[in-house]
mmCIF file of C-alpha atoms in Angstrom:
data_model
loop_
_atom_site.group_PDB
_atom_site.id
_atom_site.type_symbol
_atom_site.label_atom_id
_atom_site.label_comp_id
_atom_site.label_asym_id
_atom_site.label_seq_id
_atom_site.Cartn_x
_atom_site.Cartn_y
_atom_site.Cartn_z
ATOM 1 C CA MET A 1 76.615 108.774 93.632
ATOM 2 C CA ARG A 2 72.975 107.925 94.311
ATOM 3 C CA PRO A 3 71.535 110.244 97.020
ATOM 4 C CA GLY A 4 71.227 108.788 100.499
ATOM 5 C CA VAL A 5 74.128 106.287 100.412
ATOM 6 C CA THR A 6 75.529 105.972 103.944
ATOM 7 C CA ALA A 7 78.917 105.085 105.386
ATOM 8 C CA GLY A 8 79.874 104.177 108.917
ATOM 9 C CA VAL A 9 83.313 104.857 110.372
ATOM 10 C CA CYS A 10 84.693 103.381 113.582
ATOM 11 C CA GLU A 11 88.137 104.784 114.331
ATOM 12 C CA ASP A 12 89.442 105.801 117.765
ATOM 13 C CA ASP A 13 92.006 108.322 116.487
ATOM 14 C CA ASP A 14 90.163 111.646 116.432
ATOM 15 C CA GLU A 15 92.259 113.154 113.654
ATOM 16 C CA LEU A 16 92.022 110.144 111.357
ATOM 17 C CA ARG A 17 88.314 109.789 112.063
ATOM 18 C CA GLY A 18 87.827 113.396 110.947
ATOM 19 C CA VAL A 19 89.896 112.839 107.809
ATOM 20 C CA LEU A 20 87.867 109.755 106.906
ATOM 21 C CA ARG A 21 84.578 111.541 107.526
ATOM 22 C CA GLY A 22 85.603 114.483 105.344
ATOM 23 C CA ALA A 23 86.859 112.292 102.511
ATOM 24 C CA LEU A 24 83.702 110.165 102.426
ATOM 25 C CA GLU A 25 81.422 113.181 102.635
ATOM 26 C CA ARG A 26 83.235 114.727 99.669
ATOM 27 C CA GLU A 27 82.311 111.536 97.789
ATOM 28 C CA GLY A 28 78.648 112.289 98.492
ATOM 29 C CA LEU A 29 78.184 109.778 101.318
ATOM 30 C CA ILE A 30 76.222 110.443 104.496
ATOM 31 C CA VAL A 31 78.638 109.548 107.304
ATOM 32 C CA LYS A 32 78.144 108.390 110.885
ATOM 33 C CA ALA A 33 81.371 108.112 112.866
ATOM 34 C CA THR A 34 82.123 106.399 116.157
ATOM 35 C CA GLY A 35 85.252 106.090 118.282
ATOM 36 C CA SER A 36 84.801 102.794 120.111
ATOM 37 C CA GLY A 37 83.688 99.249 119.467
ATOM 38 C CA SER A 38 80.784 99.361 121.904
ATOM 39 C CA GLU A 39 79.469 102.533 120.311
ATOM 40 C CA ALA A 40 79.849 101.020 116.843
ATOM 41 C CA VAL A 41 77.779 97.972 117.774
ATOM 42 C CA ARG A 42 75.077 100.138 119.324
ATOM 43 C CA VAL A 43 74.892 102.676 116.477
ATOM 44 C CA PHE A 44 75.369 100.457 113.427
ATOM 45 C CA ALA A 45 73.240 97.545 114.649
ATOM 46 C CA ALA A 46 70.330 99.960 115.054
ATOM 47 C CA ASP A 47 70.923 101.723 111.731
ATOM 48 C CA PRO A 48 73.209 99.712 109.404
ATOM 49 C CA PRO A 49 75.160 101.826 106.890
ATOM 50 C CA ASP A 50 75.649 100.871 103.254
ATOM 51 C CA VAL A 51 79.359 100.375 103.966
ATOM 52 C CA LEU A 52 81.432 100.338 107.157
ATOM 53 C CA VAL A 53 85.079 101.331 107.692
ATOM 54 C CA LEU A 54 86.173 99.564 110.869
ATOM 55 C CA ASP A 55 89.493 99.917 112.682
ATOM 56 C CA ILE A 56 90.754 96.655 114.176
ATOM 57 C CA GLY A 57 92.844 98.246 116.954
ATOM 58 C CA LEU A 58 90.083 99.885 118.988
ATOM 59 C CA PRO A 59 90.620 100.873 122.646
ATOM 60 C CA ASP A 60 87.797 98.733 124.037
ATOM 61 C CA ALA A 61 87.518 95.865 121.564
ATOM 62 C CA ASP A 62 89.103 94.121 118.607
ATOM 63 C CA GLY A 63 87.441 95.358 115.433
ATOM 64 C CA ARG A 64 87.054 91.762 114.266
ATOM 65 C CA ASP A 65 84.942 91.041 117.340
ATOM 66 C CA VAL A 66 82.890 94.143 116.581
ATOM 67 C CA CYS A 67 82.294 92.893 113.056
ATOM 68 C CA GLN A 68 81.197 89.484 114.331
ATOM 69 C CA ALA A 69 78.853 91.127 116.827
ATOM 70 C CA LEU A 70 77.263 93.164 114.034
ATOM 71 C CA ARG A 71 76.964 90.101 111.794
ATOM 72 C CA ALA A 72 75.273 88.245 114.678
ATOM 73 C CA ARG A 73 72.730 91.073 114.831
ATOM 74 C CA GLY A 74 71.918 90.653 111.156
ATOM 75 C CA VAL A 75 74.023 93.519 109.789
ATOM 76 C CA THR A 76 75.154 92.576 106.264
ATOM 77 C CA SER A 77 76.900 95.854 105.333
ATOM 78 C CA PRO A 78 80.265 95.340 103.600
ATOM 79 C CA VAL A 79 83.125 95.983 106.027
ATOM 80 C CA LEU A 80 86.537 97.434 105.209
ATOM 81 C CA PHE A 81 89.014 96.754 108.013
ATOM 82 C CA LEU A 82 91.781 99.233 108.817
ATOM 83 C CA THR A 83 94.786 97.853 110.673
ATOM 84 C CA ALA A 84 98.456 98.401 111.365
ATOM 85 C CA ARG A 85 99.051 94.631 111.142
ATOM 86 C CA ASP A 86 99.881 93.222 107.729
ATOM 87 C CA ALA A 87 100.697 89.590 108.494
ATOM 88 C CA VAL A 88 98.822 87.006 106.444
ATOM 89 C CA PRO A 89 97.173 85.391 109.520
ATOM 90 C CA ASP A 90 95.833 88.825 110.546
ATOM 91 C CA ARG A 91 94.298 89.364 107.127
ATOM 92 C CA ILE A 92 92.808 85.884 107.033
ATOM 93 C CA SER A 93 91.290 86.299 110.491
ATOM 94 C CA GLY A 94 89.698 89.552 109.350
ATOM 95 C CA PHE A 95 87.938 87.805 106.485
ATOM 96 C CA HIS A 96 86.876 84.947 108.753
ATOM 97 C CA ALA A 97 85.360 87.535 111.113
ATOM 98 C CA GLY A 98 83.061 88.725 108.347
ATOM 99 C CA GLY A 99 85.153 91.452 106.743
ATOM 100 C CA ASP A 100 85.037 92.131 103.013
ATOM 101 C CA ASP A 101 88.269 94.070 102.470
ATOM 102 C CA TYR A 102 91.447 94.950 104.331
ATOM 103 C CA LEU A 103 93.638 98.074 104.212
ATOM 104 C CA THR A 104 96.888 98.443 106.104
ATOM 105 C CA LYS A 105 97.924 101.660 107.833
ATOM 106 C CA PRO A 106 99.439 103.933 106.717
ATOM 107 C CA PHE A 107 97.311 104.017 103.591
ATOM 108 C CA VAL A 108 96.691 106.344 100.692
ATOM 109 C CA LEU A 109 93.291 108.005 101.002
ATOM 110 C CA ALA A 110 92.616 107.637 97.289
ATOM 111 C CA GLU A 111 92.974 103.856 97.600
ATOM 112 C CA LEU A 112 90.499 103.746 100.461
ATOM 113 C CA ILE A 113 87.970 105.676 98.366
ATOM 114 C CA VAL A 114 88.406 103.301 95.432
ATOM 115 C CA ARG A 115 87.916 100.312 97.725
ATOM 116 C CA ILE A 116 84.795 101.874 99.269
ATOM 117 C CA HIS A 117 83.294 102.433 95.822
ATOM 118 C CA ALA A 118 84.101 98.840 94.885
ATOM 119 C CA LEU A 119 82.348 97.507 98.007
ATOM 120 C CA LEU A 120 79.313 99.684 97.337
ATOM 121 C CA ARG A 121 79.134 98.535 93.732
ATOM 122 C CA ARG A 122 79.313 94.878 94.746
ATOM 123 C CA ALA A 123 76.586 95.454 97.331
ATOM 124 C CA GLY A 124 74.414 97.226 94.746
ATOM 125 C CA ALA A 125 74.216 100.324 96.953
ATOM 126 C CA LEU A 126 75.237 102.687 94.182
ATOM 127 C CA GLY A 127 72.283 101.684 92.047
ATOM 128 C CA ALA A 128 72.313 102.636 88.378
ATOM 129 C CA GLU A 129 74.951 105.294 87.838
ATOM 130 C CA PRO A 130 74.591 107.776 84.949
ATOM 131 C CA LEU A 131 77.691 108.639 82.955
ATOM 132 C CA SER A 132 78.377 112.166 81.752
ATOM 133 C CA THR A 133 77.236 111.054 78.285
ATOM 134 C CA GLY A 134 73.778 110.152 79.586
ATOM 135 C CA VAL A 135 74.533 106.434 79.566
ATOM 136 C CA VAL A 136 73.388 104.663 82.737
ATOM 137 C CA LEU A 137 75.369 101.749 84.165
ATOM 138 C CA ASP A 138 73.450 99.155 86.164
ATOM 139 C CA PRO A 139 75.892 97.118 88.293
ATOM 140 C CA ALA A 140 73.292 94.568 89.369
ATOM 141 C CA ALA A 141 72.274 93.698 85.800
ATOM 142 C CA HIS A 142 75.687 94.307 84.177
ATOM 143 C CA ALA A 143 73.909 96.496 81.643
ATOM 144 C CA ALA A 144 74.159 99.915 80.032
ATOM 145 C CA ALA A 145 71.181 102.021 79.022
ATOM 146 C CA TYR A 146 70.660 105.183 77.019
ATOM 147 C CA GLY A 147 67.179 106.612 76.765
ATOM 148 C CA ASP A 148 64.767 103.726 76.276
ATOM 149 C CA ASN A 149 67.461 101.373 74.954
ATOM 150 C CA SER A 150 69.594 98.998 76.982
ATOM 151 C CA VAL A 151 72.291 96.450 76.270
ATOM 152 C CA MET A 152 73.896 93.689 78.313
ATOM 153 C CA LEU A 153 77.619 93.863 79.031
ATOM 154 C CA THR A 154 79.904 90.984 79.899
ATOM 155 C CA PRO A 155 81.492 91.281 83.366
ATOM 156 C CA THR A 156 84.811 92.322 81.793
ATOM 157 C CA GLU A 157 83.170 94.863 79.488
ATOM 158 C CA TYR A 158 81.325 96.296 82.480
ATOM 159 C CA ARG A 159 84.512 96.622 84.546
ATOM 160 C CA VAL A 160 86.367 98.366 81.719
ATOM 161 C CA LEU A 161 83.537 100.843 81.129
ATOM 162 C CA ALA A 162 82.955 101.393 84.858
ATOM 163 C CA ALA A 163 86.656 102.117 85.401
ATOM 164 C CA LEU A 164 86.588 104.755 82.669
ATOM 165 C CA ALA A 165 83.284 106.152 83.932
ATOM 166 C CA SER A 166 84.614 106.494 87.476
ATOM 167 C CA ARG A 167 87.230 108.973 86.257
ATOM 168 C CA PRO A 168 85.605 110.916 83.386
ATOM 169 C CA GLY A 169 87.884 113.248 81.479
ATOM 170 C CA GLU A 170 90.978 111.446 82.767
ATOM 171 C CA VAL A 171 93.229 109.264 80.653
ATOM 172 C CA LEU A 172 93.465 105.767 82.100
ATOM 173 C CA ARG A 173 96.555 103.818 81.192
ATOM 174 C CA ARG A 174 96.286 100.339 79.794
ATOM 175 C CA SER A 175 97.729 98.909 82.999
ATOM 176 C CA GLN A 176 95.024 100.621 85.055
ATOM 177 C CA LEU A 177 92.233 99.282 82.864
ATOM 178 C CA THR A 178 93.754 95.811 82.857
ATOM 179 C CA ALA A 179 93.963 95.785 86.663
ATOM 180 C CA ALA A 180 90.329 96.908 86.922
ATOM 181 C CA ALA A 181 88.936 94.494 84.343
ATOM 182 C CA TRP A 182 90.997 91.440 85.264
ATOM 183 C CA PRO A 183 91.218 91.861 89.060
ATOM 184 C CA HIS A 184 92.498 88.336 89.688
ATOM 185 C CA GLY A 185 95.519 88.820 87.467
ATOM 186 C CA GLY A 186 96.524 87.022 84.332
ATOM 187 C CA ILE A 187 98.423 87.865 81.190
ATOM 188 C CA VAL A 188 96.418 90.334 79.125
ATOM 189 C CA HIS A 189 97.808 91.401 75.776
ATOM 190 C CA ASP A 190 97.275 94.881 74.367
ATOM 191 C CA ASN A 191 95.133 93.581 71.541
ATOM 192 C CA THR A 192 92.847 91.861 74.069
ATOM 193 C CA LEU A 193 92.090 95.169 75.794
ATOM 194 C CA ASP A 194 91.674 96.840 72.395
ATOM 195 C CA ALA A 195 89.147 94.176 71.428
ATOM 196 C CA TYR A 196 87.088 94.848 74.550
ATOM 197 C CA ILE A 197 87.194 98.601 73.925
ATOM 198 C CA ALA A 198 85.974 98.011 70.368
ATOM 199 C CA ARG A 199 83.095 95.871 71.631
ATOM 200 C CA ILE A 200 82.124 98.515 74.205
ATOM 201 C CA ARG A 201 82.200 101.224 71.534
ATOM 202 C CA ARG A 202 79.986 99.098 69.303
ATOM 203 C CA LYS A 203 77.465 98.508 72.066
ATOM 204 C CA LEU A 204 77.360 102.196 73.003
ATOM 205 C CA ARG A 205 76.886 103.056 69.338
ATOM 206 C CA ASP A 206 74.030 100.555 69.118
ATOM 207 C CA LEU A 207 72.388 102.364 72.043
ATOM 208 C CA GLY A 208 72.592 105.632 70.123
ATOM 209 C CA ALA A 209 74.862 107.147 72.782
ATOM 210 C CA PRO A 210 77.406 109.875 71.937
ATOM 211 C CA ASP A 211 80.817 108.651 70.762
ATOM 212 C CA SER A 212 82.814 109.767 73.803
ATOM 213 C CA LEU A 213 85.271 106.908 74.293
ATOM 214 C CA ALA A 214 88.564 108.050 72.813
ATOM 215 C CA THR A 215 91.977 106.464 72.329
ATOM 216 C CA VAL A 216 95.046 108.301 73.582
ATOM 217 C CA ARG A 217 97.680 106.721 71.416
ATOM 218 C CA GLY A 218 100.533 105.112 73.298
ATOM 219 C CA VAL A 219 98.892 105.742 76.683
ATOM 220 C CA GLY A 220 95.360 104.389 77.088
ATOM 221 C CA TYR A 221 91.754 105.516 76.847
ATOM 222 C CA ILE A 222 89.538 108.331 78.061
ATOM 223 C CA LEU A 223 85.790 108.751 78.505
ATOM 224 C CA ARG A 224 85.012 112.396 77.805
#
């Protein structure tokens, strides 16, 4: 995580607000937390965070109205809505209000973290992230660099490598890599994923980077 990346949290439940703050801080984010819609507008309009977690069911306002108020004040931070309502019209209204993602309560904390990282990557807030091998991923340019050398990656190649890089030392199953690299679905055969892995390996080798992308036969791949 690049130093100085900030997250805002607006959640009226004290316990959940504390849990969210702790989880985001463990991810290296600087967190500002509020408990009401009016406070959120005041705090985050004056100092917009890089990403905002916003509860819809606030005691003094609908979180969607809070988001619209922030957008009207020029705040462009990506917004992840939290809500107990899972009906399609509720989700659609959240996006129409200026939200970027939607997570239904109760939720798994690990999923929230993954979604936060995805929003930050799309917003370019993470900057160029170094891998443990010394390779640097640049999400804005869809490129990888090692030393003075750099190489362009296709969007799918980037998503495969970024998924592996986000969990170094952990074996990612084929299904996990497929979901990350083809987020809109589709039928992806095993040999298609293998072909992308081979292309990524070749590009990393061309950079002169260490050969750290390994196959775990019958399971998936790992970036050591």
